[in-house]
CSV table of C-alpha atoms and ligand atoms in Angstrom, one decimal:
chain,number,residue,atom,x,y,z
J,182,MET,CA,-30.2,56.7,-3.5
J,183,VAL,CA,-32.5,55.0,-1.0
J,184,GLU,CA,-34.5,58.0,1.3
J,185,LEU,CA,-36.0,56.0,4.2
J,186,LYS,CA,-39.0,57.6,6.0
J,187,LEU,CA,-39.1,57.9,9.7
J,188,VAL,CA,-41.1,54.7,11.0
J,189,ILE,CA,-40.2,55.5,14.8
J,190,LYS,CA,-40.6,59.2,16.2
J,191,PRO,CA,-39.3,59.0,19.8
J,192,ILE,CA,-38.6,62.6,20.4
J,193,GLU,CA,-40.7,65.9,19.2
J,194,PHE,CA,-41.1,69.3,19.7
J,195,ASP,CA,-44.8,70.7,19.2
J,196,GLU,CA,-43.7,74.8,18.9
J,197,ARG,CA,-46.9,76.1,18.5
J,198,ARG,CA,-48.0,74.7,22.0
J,199,GLY,CA,-44.8,74.9,23.6
J,200,VAL,CA,-44.6,71.1,24.5
J,201,VAL,CA,-42.0,68.3,24.0
J,202,ARG,CA,-43.5,65.0,23.4
J,203,TRP,CA,-41.8,61.5,23.8
J,204,LEU,CA,-41.6,57.9,23.8
J,205,ASP,CA,-41.6,56.2,27.1
J,206,VAL,CA,-38.5,54.0,26.4
J,207,ARG,CA,-38.5,52.3,29.9
J,208,LEU,CA,-41.7,50.8,28.8
J,209,VAL,CA,-40.8,49.3,25.6
J,210,PRO,CA,-41.6,46.4,24.1
J,211,TRP,CA,-44.4,46.2,26.3
J,212,GLU,CA,-46.2,49.3,25.8
J,213,GLU,CA,-46.0,52.4,23.8
J,214,VAL,CA,-46.7,55.7,26.2
J,215,TYR,CA,-45.6,59.0,25.0
J,216,ARG,CA,-45.6,61.4,27.6
J,217,GLU,CA,-45.2,65.4,27.4
J,218,THR,CA,-44.1,68.5,29.0
J,219,THR,CA,-43.8,72.0,29.2
J,220,ASP,CA,-41.2,71.9,31.8
J,221,TYR,CA,-37.7,71.6,31.3
J,222,ASN,CA,-37.2,69.6,35.4
J,223,ARG,CA,-39.5,67.0,33.5
J,224,ILE,CA,-37.0,66.5,30.6
J,225,ALA,CA,-34.3,66.9,33.2
J,226,LYS,CA,-35.7,63.8,35.3
J,227,ALA,CA,-36.6,62.1,31.8
J,228,ILE,CA,-32.8,61.8,31.4
J,229,LYS,CA,-31.6,60.8,34.5
J,230,ASP,CA,-34.4,58.3,34.4
J,231,MET,CA,-33.7,56.8,31.3
J,232,GLU,CA,-37.1,57.5,29.6
J,233,ILE,CA,-35.1,58.8,26.9
J,234,ARG,CA,-32.0,57.2,26.7
J,235,GLY,CA,-29.1,57.2,24.1
J,236,ALA,CA,-26.8,59.5,23.5
J,237,PRO,CA,-28.2,61.6,20.5
J,238,ALA,CA,-31.5,61.5,22.0
J,239,ILE,CA,-30.5,63.0,25.2
J,240,GLY,CA,-28.3,65.7,23.1
J,241,VAL,CA,-31.9,66.6,21.3
J,242,ALA,CA,-34.2,66.4,24.4
J,243,ALA,CA,-31.8,68.8,26.3
J,244,ALA,CA,-31.6,71.0,23.6
J,245,PHE,CA,-35.7,70.9,23.9
J,246,GLY,CA,-35.6,71.2,27.2
J,247,MET,CA,-33.6,75.0,26.7
J,248,ALA,CA,-36.2,75.6,24.6
J,249,LEU,CA,-38.8,74.9,27.1
J,250,ALA,CA,-37.3,77.1,29.4
J,251,ALA,CA,-36.6,79.9,27.5
J,252,ILE,CA,-40.5,79.5,26.1
J,253,TRP,CA,-41.9,79.6,29.9
J,254,SER,CA,-40.1,81.8,31.6
J,255,LYS,CA,-42.0,84.7,32.8
J,256,ALA,CA,-38.7,87.0,32.6
J,257,GLU,CA,-39.3,90.6,30.7
J,258,THR,CA,-35.5,91.4,30.7
J,259,VAL,CA,-32.4,89.5,29.0
J,260,GLU,CA,-30.3,89.4,32.1
J,261,LYS,CA,-33.3,87.1,34.0
J,262,LEU,CA,-34.2,85.3,30.8
J,263,VAL,CA,-30.2,84.5,31.3
J,264,GLU,CA,-30.4,83.8,34.6
J,265,GLU,CA,-33.1,81.3,34.6
J,266,LEU,CA,-31.3,80.0,31.2
J,267,GLU,CA,-28.1,79.5,33.4
J,268,LYS,CA,-30.4,77.6,35.4
J,269,ALA,CA,-31.8,75.0,32.8
J,270,LYS,CA,-28.4,74.4,31.6
J,271,ARG,CA,-27.3,73.3,35.4
J,272,VAL,CA,-30.3,71.1,35.7
J,273,LEU,CA,-29.9,69.1,32.7
J,274,GLU,CA,-25.9,69.3,32.8
J,275,SER,CA,-26.1,67.2,36.0
J,276,THR,CA,-28.7,64.1,34.6
J,277,ARG,CA,-26.0,62.2,32.9
J,278,PRO,CA,-22.2,62.7,33.0
J,279,THR,CA,-21.2,60.3,29.9
J,280,ALA,CA,-22.6,60.8,26.8
J,281,TYR,CA,-20.8,63.9,25.4
J,282,ASN,CA,-23.8,64.8,23.3
J,283,LEU,CA,-26.1,66.2,26.2
J,284,PHE,CA,-22.9,68.6,26.8
J,285,TRP,CA,-22.2,69.4,23.3
J,286,ALA,CA,-25.9,70.5,22.7
J,287,LEU,CA,-26.0,72.7,25.9
J,288,ASN,CA,-22.8,74.3,24.8
J,289,ARG,CA,-24.1,74.7,21.3
J,290,ILE,CA,-27.4,76.5,23.2
J,291,TRP,CA,-25.6,78.7,25.3
J,292,ARG,CA,-22.9,80.3,22.3
J,293,ARG,CA,-26.2,81.0,20.9
J,294,VAL,CA,-27.4,83.0,24.0
J,295,LYS,CA,-24.5,84.6,24.6
J,296,GLU,CA,-24.1,85.9,20.9
J,297,GLY,CA,-27.8,87.5,21.5
J,298,VAL,CA,-26.4,89.0,24.6
J,299,GLU,CA,-23.2,90.3,22.8
J,300,LYS,CA,-25.9,91.9,20.3
J,301,GLY,CA,-27.9,93.6,22.1
J,302,VAL,CA,-31.2,91.7,21.2
J,303,GLY,CA,-34.1,91.7,23.6
J,304,VAL,CA,-36.1,88.8,25.7
J,305,ASP,CA,-38.1,88.1,22.9
J,306,GLU,CA,-35.5,87.8,20.3
J,307,LEU,CA,-33.0,86.0,22.8
J,308,ARG,CA,-36.3,83.0,23.5
J,309,ARG,CA,-36.8,82.9,19.6
J,310,MET,CA,-32.5,82.3,19.2
J,311,VAL,CA,-32.6,79.4,21.7
J,312,VAL,CA,-36.0,77.7,20.2
J,313,GLU,CA,-34.5,77.9,16.7
J,314,GLU,CA,-31.1,76.1,18.0
J,315,ALA,CA,-32.5,73.6,19.7
J,316,LYS,CA,-34.8,73.2,16.6
J,317,LYS,CA,-31.7,72.9,14.5
J,318,ILE,CA,-29.8,70.2,16.8
J,319,TYR,CA,-33.0,68.1,16.1
J,320,PHE,CA,-33.3,68.6,12.6
J,321,GLU,CA,-29.5,68.1,11.9
J,322,ASP,CA,-29.7,64.9,14.1
J,323,ILE,CA,-32.1,63.2,11.3
J,324,GLU,CA,-29.8,64.3,8.9
J,325,THR,CA,-26.6,63.0,10.4
J,326,ASN,CA,-28.1,59.9,10.7
J,327,LYS,CA,-29.4,59.4,7.0
J,328,ARG,CA,-25.6,60.2,6.2
J,329,ILE,CA,-24.2,57.9,8.8
J,330,GLY,CA,-26.7,55.4,7.6
J,331,GLU,CA,-26.0,55.8,4.0
J,332,ILE,CA,-21.7,56.1,4.4
J,333,GLY,CA,-21.8,52.8,6.7
J,334,ALA,CA,-24.3,51.0,4.6
J,335,LYS,CA,-21.1,50.9,1.7
J,336,LEU,CA,-19.3,48.9,4.5
J,337,VAL,CA,-21.4,46.4,4.6
J,338,GLU,CA,-21.8,43.3,2.4
J,339,ASP,CA,-24.9,40.9,1.2
J,340,GLY,CA,-24.8,38.1,3.5
J,341,ASP,CA,-23.2,39.6,6.6
J,342,THR,CA,-24.2,39.2,10.2
J,343,ILE,CA,-24.1,42.2,12.2
J,344,LEU,CA,-23.7,41.8,16.0
J,345,THR,CA,-24.6,45.1,17.7
J,346,HIS,CA,-24.7,45.6,21.5
J,347,CYS,CA,-27.3,48.2,23.5
J,348,ASN,CA,-29.4,50.3,21.3
J,349,ALA,CA,-28.0,52.5,18.7
J,350,GLY,CA,-31.1,52.8,16.6
J,351,ALA,CA,-33.9,55.4,16.1
J,352,LEU,CA,-34.8,54.7,20.3
J,353,ALA,CA,-31.6,56.6,20.9
J,354,THR,CA,-32.0,59.4,18.6
J,355,ALA,CA,-34.0,61.8,16.9
J,356,GLY,CA,-33.7,59.9,13.5
J,357,LEU,CA,-33.3,56.4,12.2
J,358,GLY,CA,-30.0,56.0,14.9
J,359,THR,CA,-26.5,55.4,13.9
J,360,ALA,CA,-25.5,51.5,14.0
J,361,LEU,CA,-29.0,50.6,13.2
J,362,ALA,CA,-29.4,53.5,10.8
J,363,ILE,CA,-26.4,51.7,8.5
J,364,ILE,CA,-28.4,48.2,9.0
J,365,ARG,CA,-31.6,50.0,7.5
J,366,TYR,CA,-29.9,51.5,4.8
J,367,ALA,CA,-28.1,48.0,4.1
J,368,VAL,CA,-31.1,46.2,4.0
J,369,ALA,CA,-33.3,49.2,2.2
J,370,GLU,CA,-30.5,48.5,-0.5
J,371,GLY,CA,-31.6,44.9,-0.9
J,372,LYS,CA,-28.8,43.3,1.1
J,373,ARG,CA,-29.7,40.4,3.2
J,374,ILE,CA,-28.4,41.3,6.4
J,375,ARG,CA,-28.9,39.5,9.8
J,376,VAL,CA,-28.4,40.7,13.0
J,377,ILE,CA,-27.2,39.4,16.2
J,378,ALA,CA,-28.7,41.9,19.2
J,379,THR,CA,-27.2,41.4,22.6
J,380,GLU,CA,-29.5,41.7,25.7
J,381,THR,CA,-27.4,44.4,27.4
J,382,ARG,CA,-27.9,43.9,30.9
J,383,PRO,CA,-28.8,45.3,33.3
J,384,LEU,CA,-31.5,47.5,31.8
J,385,LEU,CA,-31.8,45.1,28.8
J,386,GLN,CA,-31.7,48.3,26.1
J,387,GLY,CA,-30.9,45.1,23.3
J,388,ALA,CA,-33.5,42.9,24.4
J,389,ARG,CA,-35.9,45.1,24.6
J,390,LEU,CA,-35.0,48.0,22.0
J,391,THR,CA,-32.9,47.1,19.2
J,392,VAL,CA,-35.2,43.6,18.8
J,393,TRP,CA,-38.6,45.9,19.0
J,394,GLU,CA,-37.3,48.0,16.1
J,395,LEU,CA,-35.9,45.2,13.9
J,396,VAL,CA,-38.8,43.2,14.5
J,397,LYS,CA,-40.9,46.2,13.5
J,398,GLU,CA,-39.1,46.5,10.6
J,399,GLY,CA,-39.2,42.6,9.4
J,400,ILE,CA,-35.4,42.4,9.5
J,401,ASP,CA,-33.8,39.9,10.7
J,402,VAL,CA,-32.7,39.6,14.2
J,403,THR,CA,-31.3,36.9,16.7
J,404,LEU,CA,-31.2,37.6,20.6
J,405,ILE,CA,-28.4,36.3,22.6
J,406,THR,CA,-27.5,36.8,26.0
J,407,ASP,CA,-24.0,38.9,26.3
J,408,ASN,CA,-21.8,36.0,27.5
J,409,MET,CA,-22.6,34.1,24.3
J,410,VAL,CA,-20.4,36.5,22.4
J,411,GLY,CA,-16.9,34.7,22.4
J,412,TYR,CA,-18.9,31.1,21.6
J,413,ILE,CA,-20.4,32.8,18.6
J,414,MET,CA,-17.3,34.7,17.4
J,415,SER,CA,-15.5,31.5,17.7
J,416,LYS,CA,-18.1,29.6,15.0
J,417,GLY,CA,-17.4,32.4,12.7
J,418,ILE,CA,-21.0,33.2,13.0
J,419,VAL,CA,-20.8,37.6,12.7
J,420,SER,CA,-19.1,38.8,10.1
J,421,LYS,CA,-19.0,42.6,11.4
J,422,VAL,CA,-19.8,44.2,15.0
J,423,ILE,CA,-21.2,47.5,14.5
J,424,VAL,CA,-21.7,49.7,18.1
J,425,GLY,CA,-23.4,53.3,18.8
J,426,ALA,CA,-21.0,55.7,21.0
J,427,ASP,CA,-21.6,57.7,24.5
J,428,ARG,CA,-18.2,59.9,23.7
J,429,ILE,CA,-15.3,59.6,21.8
J,430,THR,CA,-11.9,61.4,22.5
J,431,ARG,CA,-9.9,62.7,20.2
J,432,ASP,CA,-7.1,60.0,20.0
J,433,GLY,CA,-10.2,57.3,19.8
J,434,TYR,CA,-11.0,55.4,22.8
J,435,VAL,CA,-15.0,55.2,22.8
J,436,ALA,CA,-16.9,54.8,25.4
J,437,ASN,CA,-20.2,53.0,24.9
J,438,LYS,CA,-22.8,51.0,26.9
J,439,ILE,CA,-21.0,48.3,29.7
J,440,GLY,CA,-19.9,45.1,27.4
J,441,THR,CA,-18.6,47.0,24.3
J,442,TYR,CA,-15.2,46.6,25.4
J,443,THR,CA,-15.6,42.8,26.0
J,444,ILE,CA,-17.3,42.5,22.3
J,445,ALA,CA,-13.8,44.6,20.9
J,446,VAL,CA,-11.4,41.9,22.6
J,447,VAL,CA,-13.7,39.0,21.5
J,448,ALA,CA,-14.0,40.5,17.9
J,449,ALA,CA,-10.0,41.4,17.7
J,450,ARG,CA,-9.0,37.4,18.6
J,451,HIS,CA,-11.4,36.4,15.8
J,452,ARG,CA,-10.2,39.0,13.4
J,453,VAL,CA,-13.8,39.9,13.0
J,454,PRO,CA,-14.5,43.9,11.9
J,455,PHE,CA,-14.9,46.1,15.0
J,456,TYR,CA,-16.9,49.3,13.9
J,457,VAL,CA,-18.5,52.3,16.1
J,458,ALA,CA,-21.1,54.7,14.4
J,459,ALA,CA,-21.7,57.9,15.7
J,460,PRO,CA,-22.2,61.7,14.9
J,461,SER,CA,-19.8,64.2,15.4
J,462,SER,CA,-21.6,66.0,18.3
J,463,THR,CA,-20.1,62.5,20.1
J,464,PHE,CA,-16.4,63.5,19.4
J,465,ASP,CA,-14.9,65.5,22.7
J,466,LEU,CA,-12.1,67.1,21.5
J,467,SER,CA,-10.7,68.2,24.7
J,468,LEU,CA,-9.9,64.6,25.9
J,469,GLU,CA,-7.6,61.6,25.1
J,470,GLY,CA,-6.8,58.5,26.7
J,471,PRO,CA,-9.3,56.4,28.6
J,472,SER,CA,-10.2,59.5,30.8
J,473,ILE,CA,-14.0,59.5,30.1
J,474,PRO,CA,-16.6,60.0,33.1
J,475,ILE,CA,-18.5,56.9,33.5
J,476,GLU,CA,-21.7,56.8,34.8
J,477,GLU,CA,-22.2,54.3,37.7
J,478,ARG,CA,-25.6,53.7,38.4
J,479,ASP,CA,-28.2,52.2,41.3
J,480,PRO,CA,-27.3,49.0,42.4
J,481,ASP,CA,-30.6,47.7,42.5
J,482,GLU,CA,-30.5,47.5,38.6
J,483,VAL,CA,-27.5,44.2,39.0
J,484,ARG,CA,-29.9,43.3,41.7
J,485,THR,CA,-33.0,42.8,40.0
J,486,VAL,CA,-34.4,42.2,36.9
J,487,LEU,CA,-35.8,45.7,35.8
J,488,GLY,CA,-37.0,46.1,39.6
J,489,LYS,CA,-39.5,43.1,38.9
J,490,LEU,CA,-37.6,40.2,40.3
J,491,THR,CA,-34.6,40.0,42.5
J,492,ILE,CA,-32.0,37.6,41.8
J,493,THR,CA,-29.6,37.4,43.9
J,494,VAL,CA,-29.3,38.3,48.1
J,495,PRO,CA,-30.8,41.7,48.6
J,496,THR,CA,-27.6,42.7,50.2
J,497,VAL,CA,-25.0,42.0,48.5
J,498,LYS,CA,-22.3,44.4,47.1
J,499,VAL,CA,-23.1,45.7,43.9
J,500,TYR,CA,-20.4,47.4,41.1
J,501,ASN,CA,-22.5,48.9,38.2
J,502,PRO,CA,-20.5,50.8,35.4
J,503,ALA,CA,-22.9,52.0,32.6
J,504,PHE,CA,-20.2,52.2,30.2
J,505,ASP,CA,-16.9,50.7,29.3
J,506,ILE,CA,-13.9,52.4,27.4
J,507,THR,CA,-12.6,51.0,23.9
J,508,PRO,CA,-9.3,51.7,23.5
J,509,PRO,CA,-8.1,52.7,19.4
J,510,ASP,CA,-6.3,49.3,18.8
J,511,LEU,CA,-9.4,47.2,18.6
J,512,ILE,CA,-11.5,49.5,16.5
J,513,THR,CA,-12.0,49.0,12.7
J,514,ALA,CA,-12.9,52.7,11.5
J,515,ILE,CA,-15.4,54.8,12.9
J,516,ILE,CA,-18.4,55.8,10.8
J,517,THR,CA,-19.7,59.1,11.2
J,518,GLU,CA,-21.7,61.6,9.0
J,519,LYS,CA,-18.4,63.3,7.6
J,520,GLY,CA,-17.0,60.4,6.5
J,521,ILE,CA,-15.4,57.0,7.7
J,522,ILE,CA,-12.2,57.8,10.1
J,523,THR,CA,-9.0,54.8,10.0
J,524,PRO,CA,-6.2,54.5,12.1
J,525,PRO,CA,-4.4,56.4,13.2
J,526,TYR,CA,-6.8,57.8,15.3
J,527,ALA,CA,-5.1,60.6,16.8
J,528,ARG,CA,-4.0,61.8,13.3
J,529,ASN,CA,-7.4,61.1,11.6
J,530,ILE,CA,-10.5,62.0,13.7
J,531,GLU,CA,-9.5,66.0,13.5
J,532,LYS,CA,-8.6,65.5,10.5
J,533,VAL,CA,-12.4,64.2,9.2
J,534,LEU,CA,-14.3,66.1,11.6
J,535,LYS,CA,-12.7,69.5,10.4
J,536,GLY,CA,-13.4,68.2,6.8
J,537,GLN,CA,-9.6,68.3,5.8
J,538,GLU,CA,-9.9,65.2,3.9
I,725,MRU,O1,-27.4,53.9,29.0
I,725,MRU,P1,-27.8,54.2,27.5
I,725,MRU,O2,-29.3,53.4,26.9
I,725,MRU,O3,-28.4,55.4,27.5
I,725,MRU,O4,-26.4,53.6,26.9
I,725,MRU,C1,-26.8,54.4,25.3
I,725,MRU,C2,-25.6,53.7,24.7
I,725,MRU,O5,-24.7,53.0,25.0
I,725,MRU,C3,-25.7,53.9,23.2
I,725,MRU,O6,-24.8,52.5,22.4
I,725,MRU,C4,-24.9,55.0,23.1
I,725,MRU,O7,-25.5,56.2,23.3
I,725,MRU,C5,-25.1,55.0,21.2
I,725,MRU,S1,-26.8,55.5,20.8
I,725,MRU,C6,-26.9,56.1,19.2
């Protein structure tokens, strides 16, 4: 069995100092700047401003935000600590609306808080419970990435050219990534793999982050602009598509970076398998159909290139949805740490996630 080491550590928690440390991915690939804080409000800002991004990384960061709120609270009673934690949860929840991992992580911590209160634990024990749960979320994400990588690599064949969109790599998780973990495992198993990365306008997560990760590890990657996907597929160059996800409904609708749906449509036209790689923490079993809330971001992200160069008439109207929704009939399979889910999703998602298969 192949063992892969974490080369990139985008987010970490120093428990001794009560500090969260993260790589500011807005600056990648130009600079590798790590930032630190003891304040959950700063974590919320880092998520909102996309210094930390990618669904699993957002979930881990929010969990660590709660740990900071617990550690640095001056509360002397359980009631006061719960009140402060509730406020921190609200602040962290209001950062980005689409990635389900954010709400999943916060709800998980919150269940621990309620458990502590019901058990009648003291204020220091409640603090400890929150910190322990946040650490668990972090370590589980690392393990989950590995499982997704191992399971997904079985679908990858020697000689494959895999197209991926946005960044579903280490810089989007606490570990090896989701889609990129699969590629990392396939390469480590000795398969010759080529990757095509779409640039991913407007914030260029593909060009900046996916390319940076793969080049760093010597994995063969070719960059294209988003509008080249149709031509490249029509030439028969792509053998598989693997993307990540921000939220998946119980019947298999997948929200992911804007442009994913277009790629899925073109892949179906050319009979290229379209895979989604995601941890179980990305599934929102309370939703069905294309009902996932989609974040709309600042119009200037579209009017400019990363705020540096204005590329249009500055007053033009802009529409800037950050994600789109791919329907289940365009998805060949969803690769999770619990196994590979195939259609019909309305039946198989719950079956696999609940371990009934
Ligand atoms: O806006 P971002 O950069 O947070 O969007 C990220 C994505 O769309 C990723 O593909 C998704 O979160 C999966 S990351 C493993």
